[in-house]
mmCIF file of C-alpha atoms and ligand atoms in Angstrom:
data_model
loop_
_atom_site.group_PDB
_atom_site.id
_atom_site.type_symbol
_atom_site.label_atom_id
_atom_site.label_comp_id
_atom_site.label_asym_id
_atom_site.label_seq_id
_atom_site.Cartn_x
_atom_site.Cartn_y
_atom_site.Cartn_z
ATOM 1 C CA UNK A 28 133.683 108.166 98.210
ATOM 2 C CA UNK A 29 131.600 110.827 99.913
ATOM 3 C CA UNK A 30 131.931 110.315 103.673
ATOM 4 C CA UNK A 31 128.719 112.177 104.473
ATOM 5 C CA UNK A 32 126.712 109.378 102.837
ATOM 6 C CA UNK A 33 125.793 106.274 104.833
ATOM 7 C CA UNK A 34 127.721 103.294 103.505
ATOM 8 C CA UNK A 35 126.024 99.914 103.534
ATOM 9 C CA UNK A 36 127.763 96.703 102.423
ATOM 10 C CA UNK A 37 125.597 93.943 100.993
ATOM 11 C CA UNK A 38 126.346 90.745 99.083
ATOM 12 C CA UNK A 39 126.873 91.396 95.399
ATOM 13 C CA UNK A 40 125.387 88.164 94.143
ATOM 14 C CA UNK A 41 124.232 85.141 96.043
ATOM 15 C CA UNK A 42 121.641 83.959 98.489
ATOM 16 C CA UNK A 43 121.397 87.254 100.383
ATOM 17 C CA UNK A 44 121.514 89.802 97.562
ATOM 18 C CA UNK A 45 117.903 89.759 96.368
ATOM 19 C CA UNK A 46 116.525 89.902 99.905
ATOM 20 C CA UNK A 47 118.873 92.764 100.844
ATOM 21 C CA UNK A 48 117.852 94.807 97.842
ATOM 22 C CA UNK A 49 114.208 94.053 98.549
ATOM 23 C CA UNK A 50 114.678 95.192 102.143
ATOM 24 C CA UNK A 51 116.229 98.513 101.137
ATOM 25 C CA UNK A 52 113.588 99.050 98.476
ATOM 26 C CA UNK A 53 110.931 98.339 101.090
ATOM 27 C CA UNK A 54 112.503 101.056 103.244
ATOM 28 C CA UNK A 55 111.998 103.525 100.411
ATOM 29 C CA UNK A 56 115.609 103.570 99.240
ATOM 30 C CA UNK A 57 115.684 104.020 95.455
ATOM 31 C CA UNK A 58 118.601 102.031 94.100
ATOM 32 C CA UNK A 59 120.197 102.065 90.748
ATOM 33 C CA UNK A 60 122.279 98.914 90.772
ATOM 34 C CA UNK A 61 124.352 98.305 87.685
ATOM 35 C CA UNK A 62 126.052 94.990 87.032
ATOM 36 C CA UNK A 63 129.788 94.895 87.632
ATOM 37 C CA UNK A 64 129.717 98.012 89.792
ATOM 38 C CA UNK A 65 131.155 97.967 93.307
ATOM 39 C CA UNK A 66 129.182 101.019 94.390
ATOM 40 C CA UNK A 67 125.538 101.981 93.890
ATOM 41 C CA UNK A 68 124.248 105.383 94.949
ATOM 42 C CA UNK A 69 120.723 105.737 96.275
ATOM 43 C CA UNK A 70 118.844 108.347 94.249
ATOM 44 C CA UNK A 71 116.669 109.757 96.995
ATOM 45 C CA UNK A 72 118.737 109.395 100.186
ATOM 46 C CA UNK A 73 122.379 109.962 101.138
ATOM 47 C CA UNK A 74 123.158 106.231 101.031
ATOM 48 C CA UNK A 75 125.878 104.395 99.105
ATOM 49 C CA UNK A 76 125.770 100.636 98.695
ATOM 50 C CA UNK A 77 128.919 98.564 98.491
ATOM 51 C CA UNK A 78 128.319 95.328 96.583
ATOM 52 C CA UNK A 79 130.850 92.748 97.731
ATOM 53 C CA UNK A 80 131.403 89.069 98.577
ATOM 54 C CA UNK A 81 129.594 88.153 101.770
ATOM 55 C CA UNK A 82 132.848 87.006 103.388
ATOM 56 C CA UNK A 83 134.225 90.559 103.186
ATOM 57 C CA UNK A 84 131.260 92.218 104.905
ATOM 58 C CA UNK A 85 132.110 91.651 108.610
ATOM 59 C CA UNK A 86 135.664 92.895 108.065
ATOM 60 C CA UNK A 87 134.499 95.998 106.207
ATOM 61 C CA UNK A 88 132.178 96.811 109.129
ATOM 62 C CA UNK A 89 134.748 96.017 111.845
ATOM 63 C CA UNK A 90 137.417 98.073 110.098
ATOM 64 C CA UNK A 91 134.938 100.959 109.811
ATOM 65 C CA UNK A 92 135.180 101.047 106.017
ATOM 66 C CA UNK A 93 131.387 100.893 105.848
ATOM 67 C CA UNK A 94 128.816 101.994 108.443
ATOM 68 C CA UNK A 95 126.380 99.100 108.062
ATOM 69 C CA UNK A 96 126.435 95.612 106.624
ATOM 70 C CA UNK A 97 124.051 92.721 106.083
ATOM 71 C CA UNK A 98 125.581 89.281 106.488
ATOM 72 C CA UNK A 99 124.807 85.763 107.684
ATOM 73 C CA UNK A 100 125.541 85.084 111.359
ATOM 74 C CA UNK A 101 127.609 82.114 110.206
ATOM 75 C CA UNK A 102 130.041 84.371 108.343
ATOM 76 C CA UNK A 103 129.907 86.984 111.119
ATOM 77 C CA UNK A 104 130.795 84.490 113.883
ATOM 78 C CA UNK A 105 133.492 82.805 111.824
ATOM 79 C CA UNK A 106 135.123 86.159 110.997
ATOM 80 C CA UNK A 107 134.857 87.250 114.618
ATOM 81 C CA UNK A 108 136.761 84.209 115.874
ATOM 82 C CA UNK A 109 139.369 84.488 113.139
ATOM 83 C CA UNK A 110 139.920 88.203 113.816
ATOM 84 C CA UNK A 111 140.192 87.685 117.552
ATOM 85 C CA UNK A 112 142.864 85.064 116.942
ATOM 86 C CA UNK A 113 144.844 87.481 114.779
ATOM 87 C CA UNK A 114 144.216 90.539 117.010
ATOM 88 C CA UNK A 115 142.388 92.468 114.286
ATOM 89 C CA UNK A 116 139.572 94.902 115.192
ATOM 90 C CA UNK A 117 136.298 93.141 116.051
ATOM 91 C CA UNK A 118 134.135 96.060 117.113
ATOM 92 C CA UNK A 119 130.529 96.072 115.827
ATOM 93 C CA UNK A 120 126.961 96.172 117.092
ATOM 94 C CA UNK A 121 124.046 94.088 115.911
ATOM 95 C CA UNK A 122 121.126 96.349 114.986
ATOM 96 C CA UNK A 123 118.665 93.716 113.895
ATOM 97 C CA UNK A 124 118.303 89.993 113.284
ATOM 98 C CA UNK A 125 116.584 89.729 109.895
ATOM 99 C CA UNK A 126 113.943 87.298 108.707
ATOM 100 C CA UNK A 127 115.831 85.839 105.745
ATOM 101 C CA UNK A 128 119.009 83.896 104.981
ATOM 102 C CA UNK A 129 118.034 81.109 107.335
ATOM 103 C CA UNK A 130 120.303 78.084 107.241
ATOM 104 C CA UNK A 131 122.230 75.781 109.548
ATOM 105 C CA UNK A 132 125.840 74.747 109.696
ATOM 106 C CA UNK A 133 125.823 70.987 110.040
ATOM 107 C CA UNK A 134 128.092 68.004 110.231
ATOM 108 C CA UNK A 135 127.308 65.493 107.508
ATOM 109 C CA UNK A 136 128.676 62.051 106.766
ATOM 110 C CA UNK A 137 128.391 59.504 103.972
ATOM 111 C CA UNK A 138 125.092 57.621 104.220
ATOM 112 C CA UNK A 139 126.927 54.387 105.092
ATOM 113 C CA UNK A 140 128.922 56.009 107.944
ATOM 114 C CA UNK A 141 127.934 54.654 111.375
ATOM 115 C CA UNK A 142 127.382 58.007 113.111
ATOM 116 C CA UNK A 143 126.803 57.778 116.874
ATOM 117 C CA UNK A 144 127.334 61.445 117.741
ATOM 118 C CA UNK A 145 130.324 63.801 117.432
ATOM 119 C CA UNK A 146 132.584 61.221 119.152
ATOM 120 C CA UNK A 147 132.320 59.108 115.987
ATOM 121 C CA UNK A 148 134.447 61.785 114.306
ATOM 122 C CA UNK A 149 137.416 61.418 116.682
ATOM 123 C CA UNK A 150 140.627 61.700 114.655
ATOM 124 C CA UNK A 151 138.706 62.046 111.368
ATOM 125 C CA UNK A 152 139.257 64.594 108.597
ATOM 126 C CA UNK A 153 136.409 67.088 108.257
ATOM 127 C CA UNK A 154 136.126 69.363 105.212
ATOM 128 C CA UNK A 155 134.710 72.831 105.866
ATOM 129 C CA UNK A 156 134.783 76.535 105.007
ATOM 130 C CA UNK A 157 134.121 77.274 108.698
ATOM 131 C CA UNK A 158 137.165 75.970 110.611
ATOM 132 C CA UNK A 159 136.603 78.232 113.632
ATOM 133 C CA UNK A 160 132.929 77.426 114.169
ATOM 134 C CA UNK A 161 133.714 73.745 113.685
ATOM 135 C CA UNK A 162 136.627 73.824 116.127
ATOM 136 C CA UNK A 163 134.550 75.599 118.775
ATOM 137 C CA UNK A 164 131.872 72.921 118.546
ATOM 138 C CA UNK A 165 134.319 70.008 118.564
ATOM 139 C CA UNK A 166 136.245 71.506 121.495
ATOM 140 C CA UNK A 167 132.961 71.724 123.432
ATOM 141 C CA UNK A 168 132.353 68.071 122.580
ATOM 142 C CA UNK A 169 135.903 67.122 123.515
ATOM 143 C CA UNK A 170 136.523 65.585 120.100
ATOM 144 C CA UNK A 171 139.830 65.916 118.271
ATOM 145 C CA UNK A 172 139.713 66.028 114.472
ATOM 146 C CA UNK A 173 141.632 67.274 111.439
ATOM 147 C CA UNK A 174 140.288 70.271 109.564
ATOM 148 C CA UNK A 175 140.401 70.231 105.763
ATOM 149 C CA UNK A 176 139.843 73.797 104.613
ATOM 150 C CA UNK A 177 137.821 74.100 101.395
ATOM 151 C CA UNK A 178 136.203 77.297 100.158
ATOM 152 C CA UNK A 179 133.925 75.479 97.736
ATOM 153 C CA UNK A 180 132.817 71.990 96.693
ATOM 154 C CA UNK A 181 132.867 70.904 100.331
ATOM 155 C CA UNK A 182 130.126 68.349 99.678
ATOM 156 C CA UNK A 183 132.235 66.343 97.236
ATOM 157 C CA UNK A 184 135.165 65.947 99.660
ATOM 158 C CA UNK A 185 134.102 62.587 101.177
ATOM 159 C CA UNK A 186 133.478 61.009 97.763
ATOM 160 C CA UNK A 187 136.783 62.418 96.499
ATOM 161 C CA UNK A 188 138.511 60.783 99.450
ATOM 162 C CA UNK A 189 139.905 64.022 100.865
ATOM 163 C CA UNK A 190 137.746 63.975 104.023
ATOM 164 C CA UNK A 191 135.706 61.562 106.156
ATOM 165 C CA UNK A 192 132.946 64.053 106.904
ATOM 166 C CA UNK A 193 131.948 67.627 106.138
ATOM 167 C CA UNK A 194 130.730 70.645 108.049
ATOM 168 C CA UNK A 195 128.718 72.805 105.669
ATOM 169 C CA UNK A 196 125.649 75.033 105.332
ATOM 170 C CA UNK A 197 122.351 73.272 104.806
ATOM 171 C CA UNK A 198 118.904 74.630 104.123
ATOM 172 C CA UNK A 199 116.822 71.921 102.460
ATOM 173 C CA UNK A 200 119.341 69.082 102.522
ATOM 174 C CA UNK A 201 118.962 68.482 98.777
ATOM 175 C CA UNK A 202 122.665 69.117 98.080
ATOM 176 C CA UNK A 203 123.681 66.649 100.789
ATOM 177 C CA UNK A 204 121.359 63.999 99.433
ATOM 178 C CA UNK A 205 122.598 64.522 95.893
ATOM 179 C CA UNK A 206 126.091 63.758 97.169
ATOM 180 C CA UNK A 207 125.210 60.659 99.168
ATOM 181 C CA UNK A 208 125.550 62.473 102.498
ATOM 182 C CA UNK A 209 123.277 62.650 105.535
ATOM 183 C CA UNK A 210 123.024 65.455 108.068
ATOM 184 C CA UNK A 211 124.475 64.199 111.339
ATOM 185 C CA UNK A 212 124.421 67.140 113.770
ATOM 186 C CA UNK A 213 123.534 70.832 113.596
ATOM 187 C CA UNK A 214 126.350 72.924 115.050
ATOM 188 C CA UNK A 215 125.098 76.480 114.353
ATOM 189 C CA UNK A 216 121.790 78.064 113.298
ATOM 190 C CA UNK A 217 122.032 81.227 111.258
ATOM 191 C CA UNK A 218 120.015 84.093 109.845
ATOM 192 C CA UNK A 219 121.036 87.318 108.168
ATOM 193 C CA UNK A 220 121.774 90.224 110.518
ATOM 194 C CA UNK A 221 122.149 93.964 110.099
ATOM 195 C CA UNK A 222 125.331 95.118 111.808
ATOM 196 C CA UNK A 223 126.845 98.532 112.454
ATOM 197 C CA UNK A 224 130.462 99.560 112.746
ATOM 198 C CA UNK A 225 131.755 100.455 116.205
ATOM 199 C CA UNK A 226 132.979 103.820 114.947
ATOM 200 C CA UNK A 227 131.138 106.955 115.994
ATOM 201 C CA UNK A 228 128.683 108.169 113.358
ATOM 202 C CA UNK A 229 127.944 111.715 112.245
ATOM 203 C CA UNK A 230 124.554 113.093 113.271
ATOM 204 C CA UNK A 231 123.452 112.959 109.643
ATOM 205 C CA UNK A 232 124.236 109.274 109.275
ATOM 206 C CA UNK A 233 122.621 108.482 112.623
ATOM 207 C CA UNK A 234 119.448 110.229 111.425
ATOM 208 C CA UNK A 235 119.239 107.937 108.400
ATOM 209 C CA UNK A 236 119.728 104.849 110.543
ATOM 210 C CA UNK A 237 116.994 106.099 112.888
ATOM 211 C CA UNK A 238 114.730 106.359 109.855
ATOM 212 C CA UNK A 239 115.643 102.958 108.390
ATOM 213 C CA UNK A 240 115.352 100.818 111.526
ATOM 214 C CA UNK A 241 111.630 101.342 112.240
ATOM 215 C CA UNK A 242 110.913 100.755 108.559
ATOM 216 C CA UNK A 243 112.768 97.435 108.677
ATOM 217 C CA UNK A 244 110.872 96.581 111.849
ATOM 218 C CA UNK A 245 107.590 97.393 110.099
ATOM 219 C CA UNK A 246 108.472 95.332 107.029
ATOM 220 C CA UNK A 247 109.348 92.310 109.147
ATOM 221 C CA UNK A 248 106.196 92.597 111.221
ATOM 222 C CA UNK A 249 104.101 92.756 108.056
ATOM 223 C CA UNK A 250 105.703 89.513 106.867
ATOM 224 C CA UNK A 251 105.203 87.566 110.089
HETATM 225 P P1 LIG B 19 130.024 85.055 97.829
HETATM 226 O O1 LIG B 19 130.357 84.997 96.380
HETATM 227 O O2 LIG B 19 129.378 86.359 98.196
HETATM 228 O O3 LIG B 19 131.183 84.693 98.726
HETATM 229 P P2 LIG B 19 128.866 82.554 98.774
HETATM 230 O O4 LIG B 19 128.851 81.494 97.744
HETATM 231 O O5 LIG B 19 129.859 82.506 99.874
HETATM 232 O O6 LIG B 19 128.875 83.974 98.040
HETATM 233 P P3 LIG B 19 125.992 82.147 99.228
HETATM 234 O O7 LIG B 19 125.890 80.710 98.874
HETATM 235 O O8 LIG B 19 125.350 83.142 98.341
HETATM 236 O O9 LIG B 19 127.485 82.613 99.544
HETATM 237 O O10 LIG B 19 125.403 82.298 100.698
HETATM 238 C C1 LIG B 19 125.445 83.502 101.381
HETATM 239 C C2 LIG B 19 124.842 83.302 102.750
HETATM 240 O O11 LIG B 19 123.470 82.922 102.620
HETATM 241 C C3 LIG B 19 125.445 82.218 103.605
HETATM 242 O O12 LIG B 19 126.636 82.606 104.257
HETATM 243 C C4 LIG B 19 124.318 81.945 104.596
HETATM 244 O O13 LIG B 19 124.335 82.901 105.637
HETATM 245 C C5 LIG B 19 123.071 82.155 103.747
HETATM 246 N N1 LIG B 19 122.404 80.898 103.318
HETATM 247 C C6 LIG B 19 121.101 80.628 103.424
HETATM 248 N N2 LIG B 19 120.794 79.404 102.979
HETATM 249 C C7 LIG B 19 121.910 78.857 102.565
HETATM 250 C C8 LIG B 19 122.244 77.582 101.984
HETATM 251 N N3 LIG B 19 121.336 76.646 101.762
HETATM 252 N N4 LIG B 19 123.511 77.364 101.642
HETATM 253 C C9 LIG B 19 124.431 78.311 101.823
HETATM 254 N N5 LIG B 19 124.169 79.520 102.382
HETATM 255 C C10 LIG B 19 122.941 79.811 102.762
HETATM 256 ZN ZN1 LIG B 20 131.088 83.816 100.550
#
């Protein structure tokens, strides 16, 4: 990879990918994204895109493998706590909170569960992909629980008998409803953010960032 080109990591496919590509396009970056490719080179600017799983983006930024990344605050915060616990690098700066990717991380229980607040979950098993965010919230509430780590199909855990409740991302609530669950408490509100690695940038890369940021600002203002 050419280290004079600005490297930006975005989600390859999922809820953030279309919006990220739209954002870059709106900034005048001409992309030629081919399926199955990890890297896409911009045609008209010294920018390379890395197309990866969203979970890998904070780490790539904090390890300085890429210069910029777009990721949900939920994944960013979770990675941050995990990396701090394992003494891995956590350096980054937030350049901009973006106006897409909105969702909330919520506790949800079966619709026949008598939920009277987080205390109702004392000693219960909670399925989640966000053990650190969940633990932080439950510690603040003074509630002890057992974490059941699941990287997918979290919403079926109560019905499958592997958990008493879940802590998962919600936007409309349709998935919860389809699984006989009700949202009980919101523990974290998230949007996509543009983050930058803590490593010092070359003047050339800094120039591109200085060009991109006001354009992003302008795009967001136009959408308000
Ligand atoms: P990947 O294959 O990249 O790991 P994923 O399945 O983990 O993908 P997506 O479901 O595409 O991730 O969600 C990516 C991000 O989009 C989430 O981390 C969150 O920040 C945001 N998001 C917005 N709305 C929702 C929602 N309703 N459910 C899940 N994520 C949402
Ligand atoms: Zn993911």
